Tab-separated table of C-alpha atoms in Angstrom:
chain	number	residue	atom	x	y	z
Y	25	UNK	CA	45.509	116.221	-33.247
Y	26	UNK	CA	44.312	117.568	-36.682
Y	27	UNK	CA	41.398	116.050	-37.842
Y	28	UNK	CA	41.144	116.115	-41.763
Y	29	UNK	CA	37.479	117.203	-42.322
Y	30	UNK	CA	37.130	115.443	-45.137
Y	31	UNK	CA	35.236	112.356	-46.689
Y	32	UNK	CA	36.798	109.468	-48.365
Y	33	UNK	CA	36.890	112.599	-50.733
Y	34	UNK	CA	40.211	112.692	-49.022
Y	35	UNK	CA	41.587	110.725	-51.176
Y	36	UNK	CA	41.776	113.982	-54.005
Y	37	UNK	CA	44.699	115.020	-52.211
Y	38	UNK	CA	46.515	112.422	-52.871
Y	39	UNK	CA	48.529	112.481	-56.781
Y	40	UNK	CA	48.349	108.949	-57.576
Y	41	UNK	CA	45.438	107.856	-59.816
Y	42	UNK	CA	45.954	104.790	-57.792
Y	43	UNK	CA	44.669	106.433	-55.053
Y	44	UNK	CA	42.170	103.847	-53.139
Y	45	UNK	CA	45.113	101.041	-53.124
Y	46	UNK	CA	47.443	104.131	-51.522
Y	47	UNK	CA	44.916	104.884	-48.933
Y	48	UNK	CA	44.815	101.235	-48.381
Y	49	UNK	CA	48.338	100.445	-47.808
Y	50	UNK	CA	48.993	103.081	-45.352
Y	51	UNK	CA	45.960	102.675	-43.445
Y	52	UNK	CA	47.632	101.248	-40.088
Y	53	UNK	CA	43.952	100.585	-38.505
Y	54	UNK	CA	43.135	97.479	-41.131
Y	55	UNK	CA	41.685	99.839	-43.481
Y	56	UNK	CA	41.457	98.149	-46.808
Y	57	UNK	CA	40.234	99.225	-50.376
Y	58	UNK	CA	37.126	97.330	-49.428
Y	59	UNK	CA	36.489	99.239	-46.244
Y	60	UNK	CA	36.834	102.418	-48.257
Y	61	UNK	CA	34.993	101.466	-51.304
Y	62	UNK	CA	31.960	100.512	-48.424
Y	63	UNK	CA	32.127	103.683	-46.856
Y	64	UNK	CA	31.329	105.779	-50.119
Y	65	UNK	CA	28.752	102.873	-50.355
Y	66	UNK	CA	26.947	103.831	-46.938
Y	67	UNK	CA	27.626	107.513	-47.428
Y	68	UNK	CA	25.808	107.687	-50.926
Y	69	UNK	CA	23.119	105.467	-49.000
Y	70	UNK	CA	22.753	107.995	-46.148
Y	71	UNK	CA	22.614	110.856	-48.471
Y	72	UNK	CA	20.303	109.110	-50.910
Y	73	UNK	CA	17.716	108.197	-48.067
Y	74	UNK	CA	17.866	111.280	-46.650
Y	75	UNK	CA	17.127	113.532	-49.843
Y	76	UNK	CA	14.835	111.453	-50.572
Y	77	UNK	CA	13.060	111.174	-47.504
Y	78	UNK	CA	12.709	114.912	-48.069
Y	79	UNK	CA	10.673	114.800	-51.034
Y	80	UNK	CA	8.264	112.024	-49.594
Y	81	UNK	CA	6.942	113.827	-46.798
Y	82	UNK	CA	4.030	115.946	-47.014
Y	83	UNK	CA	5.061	119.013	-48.828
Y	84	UNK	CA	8.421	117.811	-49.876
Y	85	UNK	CA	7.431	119.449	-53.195
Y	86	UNK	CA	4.795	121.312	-53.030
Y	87	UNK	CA	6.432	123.782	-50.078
Y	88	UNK	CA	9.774	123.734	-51.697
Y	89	UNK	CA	10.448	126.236	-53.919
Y	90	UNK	CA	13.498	124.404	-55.499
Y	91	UNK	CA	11.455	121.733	-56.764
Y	92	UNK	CA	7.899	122.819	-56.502
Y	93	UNK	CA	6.107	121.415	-59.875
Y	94	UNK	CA	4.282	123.919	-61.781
Y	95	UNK	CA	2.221	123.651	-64.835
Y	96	UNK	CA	4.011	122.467	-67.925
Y	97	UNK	CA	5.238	125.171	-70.093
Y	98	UNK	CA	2.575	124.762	-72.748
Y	99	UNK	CA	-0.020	125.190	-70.739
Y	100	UNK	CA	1.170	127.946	-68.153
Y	101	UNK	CA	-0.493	130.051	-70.276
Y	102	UNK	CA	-3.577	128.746	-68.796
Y	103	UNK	CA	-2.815	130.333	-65.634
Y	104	UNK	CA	-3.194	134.092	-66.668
Y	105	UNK	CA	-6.442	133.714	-68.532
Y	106	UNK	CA	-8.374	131.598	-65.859
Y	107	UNK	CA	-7.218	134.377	-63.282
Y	108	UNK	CA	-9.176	136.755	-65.668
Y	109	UNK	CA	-12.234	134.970	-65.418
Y	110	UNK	CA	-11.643	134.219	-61.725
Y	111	UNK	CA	-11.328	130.865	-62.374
Y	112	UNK	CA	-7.434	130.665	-60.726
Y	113	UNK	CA	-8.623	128.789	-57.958
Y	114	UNK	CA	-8.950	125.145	-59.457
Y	115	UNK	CA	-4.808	126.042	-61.411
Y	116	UNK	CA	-3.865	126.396	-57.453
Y	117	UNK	CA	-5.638	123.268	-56.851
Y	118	UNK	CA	-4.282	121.184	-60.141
Y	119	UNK	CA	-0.576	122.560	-58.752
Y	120	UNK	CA	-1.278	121.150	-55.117
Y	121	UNK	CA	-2.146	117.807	-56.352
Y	122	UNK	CA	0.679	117.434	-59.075
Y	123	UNK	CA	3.247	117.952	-55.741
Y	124	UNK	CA	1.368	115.318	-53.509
Y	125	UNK	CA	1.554	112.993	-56.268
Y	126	UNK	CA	5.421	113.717	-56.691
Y	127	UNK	CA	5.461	113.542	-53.037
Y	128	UNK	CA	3.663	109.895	-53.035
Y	129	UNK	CA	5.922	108.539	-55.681
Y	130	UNK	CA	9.153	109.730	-54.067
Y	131	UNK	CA	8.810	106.899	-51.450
Y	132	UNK	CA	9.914	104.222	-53.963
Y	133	UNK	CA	12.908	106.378	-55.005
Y	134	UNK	CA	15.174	104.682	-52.254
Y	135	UNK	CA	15.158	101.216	-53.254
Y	136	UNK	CA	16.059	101.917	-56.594
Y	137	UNK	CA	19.233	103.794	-55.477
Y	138	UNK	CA	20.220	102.287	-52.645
Y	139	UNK	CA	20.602	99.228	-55.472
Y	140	UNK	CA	22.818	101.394	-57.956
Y	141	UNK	CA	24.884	101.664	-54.929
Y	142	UNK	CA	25.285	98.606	-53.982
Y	143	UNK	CA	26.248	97.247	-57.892
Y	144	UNK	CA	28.899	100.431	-57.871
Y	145	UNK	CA	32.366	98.929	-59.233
Y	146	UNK	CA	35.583	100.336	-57.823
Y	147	UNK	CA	35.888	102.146	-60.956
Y	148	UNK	CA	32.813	103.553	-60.157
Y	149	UNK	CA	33.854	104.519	-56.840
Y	150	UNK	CA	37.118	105.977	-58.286
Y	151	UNK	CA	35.409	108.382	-60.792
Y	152	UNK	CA	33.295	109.647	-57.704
Y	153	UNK	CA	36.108	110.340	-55.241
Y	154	UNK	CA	37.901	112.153	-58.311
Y	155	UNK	CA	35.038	113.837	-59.764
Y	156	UNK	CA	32.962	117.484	-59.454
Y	157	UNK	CA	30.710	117.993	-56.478
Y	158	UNK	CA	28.078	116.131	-58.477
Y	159	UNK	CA	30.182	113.395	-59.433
Y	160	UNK	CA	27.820	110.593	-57.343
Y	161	UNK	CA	24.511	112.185	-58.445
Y	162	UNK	CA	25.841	112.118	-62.154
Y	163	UNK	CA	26.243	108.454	-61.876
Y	164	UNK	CA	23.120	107.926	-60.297
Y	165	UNK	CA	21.364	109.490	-62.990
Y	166	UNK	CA	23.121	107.441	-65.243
Y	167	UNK	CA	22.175	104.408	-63.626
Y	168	UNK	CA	18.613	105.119	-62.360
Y	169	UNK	CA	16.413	106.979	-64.397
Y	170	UNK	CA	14.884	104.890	-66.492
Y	171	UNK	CA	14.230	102.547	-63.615
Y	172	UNK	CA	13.094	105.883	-61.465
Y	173	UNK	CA	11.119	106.363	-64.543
Y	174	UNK	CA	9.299	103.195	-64.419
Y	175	UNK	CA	8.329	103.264	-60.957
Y	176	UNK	CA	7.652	106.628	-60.408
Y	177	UNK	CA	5.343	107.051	-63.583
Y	178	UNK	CA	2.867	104.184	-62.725
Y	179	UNK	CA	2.631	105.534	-58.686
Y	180	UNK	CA	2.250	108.660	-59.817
Y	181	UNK	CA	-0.531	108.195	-62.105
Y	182	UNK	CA	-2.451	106.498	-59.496
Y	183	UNK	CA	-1.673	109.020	-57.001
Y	184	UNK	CA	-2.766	111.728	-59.352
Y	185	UNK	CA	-6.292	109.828	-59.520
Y	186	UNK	CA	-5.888	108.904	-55.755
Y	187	UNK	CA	-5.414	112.903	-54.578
Y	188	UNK	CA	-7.650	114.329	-57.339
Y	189	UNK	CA	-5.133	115.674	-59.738
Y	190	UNK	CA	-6.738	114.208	-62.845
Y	191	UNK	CA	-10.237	115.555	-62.406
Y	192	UNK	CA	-8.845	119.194	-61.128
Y	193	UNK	CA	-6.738	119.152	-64.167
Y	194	UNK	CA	-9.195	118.294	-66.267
Y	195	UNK	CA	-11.771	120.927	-64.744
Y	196	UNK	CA	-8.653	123.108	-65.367
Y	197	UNK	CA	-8.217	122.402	-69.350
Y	198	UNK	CA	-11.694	121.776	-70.515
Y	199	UNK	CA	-12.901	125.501	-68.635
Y	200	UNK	CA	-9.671	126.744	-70.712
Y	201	UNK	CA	-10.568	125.306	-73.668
Y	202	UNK	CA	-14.395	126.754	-73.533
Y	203	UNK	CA	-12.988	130.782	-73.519
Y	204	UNK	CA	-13.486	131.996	-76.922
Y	205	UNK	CA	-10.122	131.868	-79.412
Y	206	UNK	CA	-7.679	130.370	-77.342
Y	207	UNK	CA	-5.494	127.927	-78.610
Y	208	UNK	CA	-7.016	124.150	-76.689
Y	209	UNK	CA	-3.861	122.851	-74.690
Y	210	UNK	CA	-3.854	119.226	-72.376
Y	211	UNK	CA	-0.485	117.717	-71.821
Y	212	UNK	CA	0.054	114.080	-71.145
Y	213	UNK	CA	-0.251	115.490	-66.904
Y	214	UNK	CA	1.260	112.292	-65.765
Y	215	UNK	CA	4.726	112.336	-67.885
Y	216	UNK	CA	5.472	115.894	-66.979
Y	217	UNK	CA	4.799	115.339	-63.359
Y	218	UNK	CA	6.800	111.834	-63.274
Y	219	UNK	CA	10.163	113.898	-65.431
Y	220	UNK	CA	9.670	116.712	-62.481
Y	221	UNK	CA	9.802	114.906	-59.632
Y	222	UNK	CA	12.747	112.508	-60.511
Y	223	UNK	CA	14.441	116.210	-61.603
Y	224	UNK	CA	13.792	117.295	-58.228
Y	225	UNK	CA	14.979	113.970	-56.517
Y	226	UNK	CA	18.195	114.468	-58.044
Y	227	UNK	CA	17.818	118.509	-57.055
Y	228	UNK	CA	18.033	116.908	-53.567
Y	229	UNK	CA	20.706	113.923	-54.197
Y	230	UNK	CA	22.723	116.729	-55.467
Y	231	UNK	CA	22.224	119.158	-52.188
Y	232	UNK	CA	23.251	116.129	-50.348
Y	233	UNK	CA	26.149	115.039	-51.739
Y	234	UNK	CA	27.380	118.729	-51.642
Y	235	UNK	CA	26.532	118.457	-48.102
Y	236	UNK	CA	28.629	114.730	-47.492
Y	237	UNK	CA	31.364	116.274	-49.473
Y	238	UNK	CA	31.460	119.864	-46.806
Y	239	UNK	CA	30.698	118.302	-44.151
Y	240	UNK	CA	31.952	114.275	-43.407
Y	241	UNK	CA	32.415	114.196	-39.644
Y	242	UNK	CA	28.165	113.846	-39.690
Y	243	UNK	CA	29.253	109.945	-40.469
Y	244	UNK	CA	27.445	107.512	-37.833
Y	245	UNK	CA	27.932	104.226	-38.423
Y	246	UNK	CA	30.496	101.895	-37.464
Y	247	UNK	CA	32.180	101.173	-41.066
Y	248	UNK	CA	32.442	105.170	-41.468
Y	249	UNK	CA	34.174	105.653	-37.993
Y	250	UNK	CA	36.886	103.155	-38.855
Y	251	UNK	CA	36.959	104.962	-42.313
Y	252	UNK	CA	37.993	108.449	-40.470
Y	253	UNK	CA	40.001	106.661	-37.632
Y	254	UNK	CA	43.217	106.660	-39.115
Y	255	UNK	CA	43.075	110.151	-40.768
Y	256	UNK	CA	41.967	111.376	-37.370
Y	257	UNK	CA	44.688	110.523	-36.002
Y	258	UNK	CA	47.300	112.178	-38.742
């Protein structure tokens, strides 16, 4: 039988922009718009968990080049001149500590999508299942960041104290700002980390959804199964 490898992203073939009512009336195995609608749901929860999960784990960031955190663009020119002096050592050492921050703050990322999610109208849903590859990370960057925002930015300023980040920045900065003529540079360390992770969270979210979108038959749980049933069948 020919399985159609597809996700409730199925539903693009089909012409109607009625299209989660159509999939519901011919779906002979009791599949309602509900059923579908709560498949996206889990989906976007299994994708979600997973990038994120990612991210939280000990070098999430700081051994991902994708979303590695660097210095803020003001102050990479820090970098070169400390290397002159031989002082390069404690920028490698600011770096490291800006990613296990990032990495200590993605933990409470989760929560916070898992309950955009759950408050996702069928609207919603529709625009999703219709939309570009990036359709469900679009609308949970519309719907999380601030909140992301607010809980990453307080974790991550006490994990930057917790891991060290603060002091090796500031050895960083005030040796910089004792060489002779330079211009004195020390951005707010906290708010650029806390922008760079949540950009690299939805880096991830992104990768994921591109994956759910390729690849749907890695569905597990029961709702998901009776989602693909019927197609599977076709």
């Amino acid at each position: 039988m020919k399985k159609l490898l597809v996700f409730p992203f199925l539903l693009l073939l089909l012409p109607s922009c009625d299209m989660l009512n159509q999939l519901a009336q011919n779906g002979a195995a009791g599949l309602s718009t509900t059923d579908i609608i709560n498949g996206l749901k889990e989906a976007l929860t299994q994708g979600t968990n997973k990038g994120t999960s990612v991210l939280a784990a000990r070098d999430g960031f700081f051994r991902n080049a994708a979303v590695k955190i660097l210095l803020p663009p003001e102050a990479q020119q820090v970098t070169g001149k400390l290397s002159e002096i031989g002082m390069g050592g404690l920028v490698d050492a600011a770096v490291e500590k800006m990613n296990r921050a990032a990495e200590d703050a993605a933990k409470s990322a989760a929560p916070i999508f898992v309950d955009a999610i759950k408050k996702m109208t069928i609207n919603d849903a529709k625009n999703i299942l219709m939309g570009n590859d990036n359709a469900a990370t679009e609308y949970l960057r519309r719907t999380t960041s601030t909140n992301l925002y607010n809980a990453f930015q307080p974790t991550i300023k006490s994990s930057l104290g917790k891991v060290g980040a603060i002091d090796a920045w500031n050895k960083v900065f005030s040796t910089y700002n004792k060489i002779p003529f330079v211009q004195q540079v020390n951005p707010n360390l906290d708010d650029h980390v806390t922008k760079k992770a949540i950009d690299g969270v939805f880096f991830m979210i992104a990768k994921e959804e591109k994956s759910i979108r390729k690849d749907p038959v890695q569905r597990t749980t029961a709702l998901l199964k009776k989602v693909f049933a019927e197609q599977d069948r076709k």
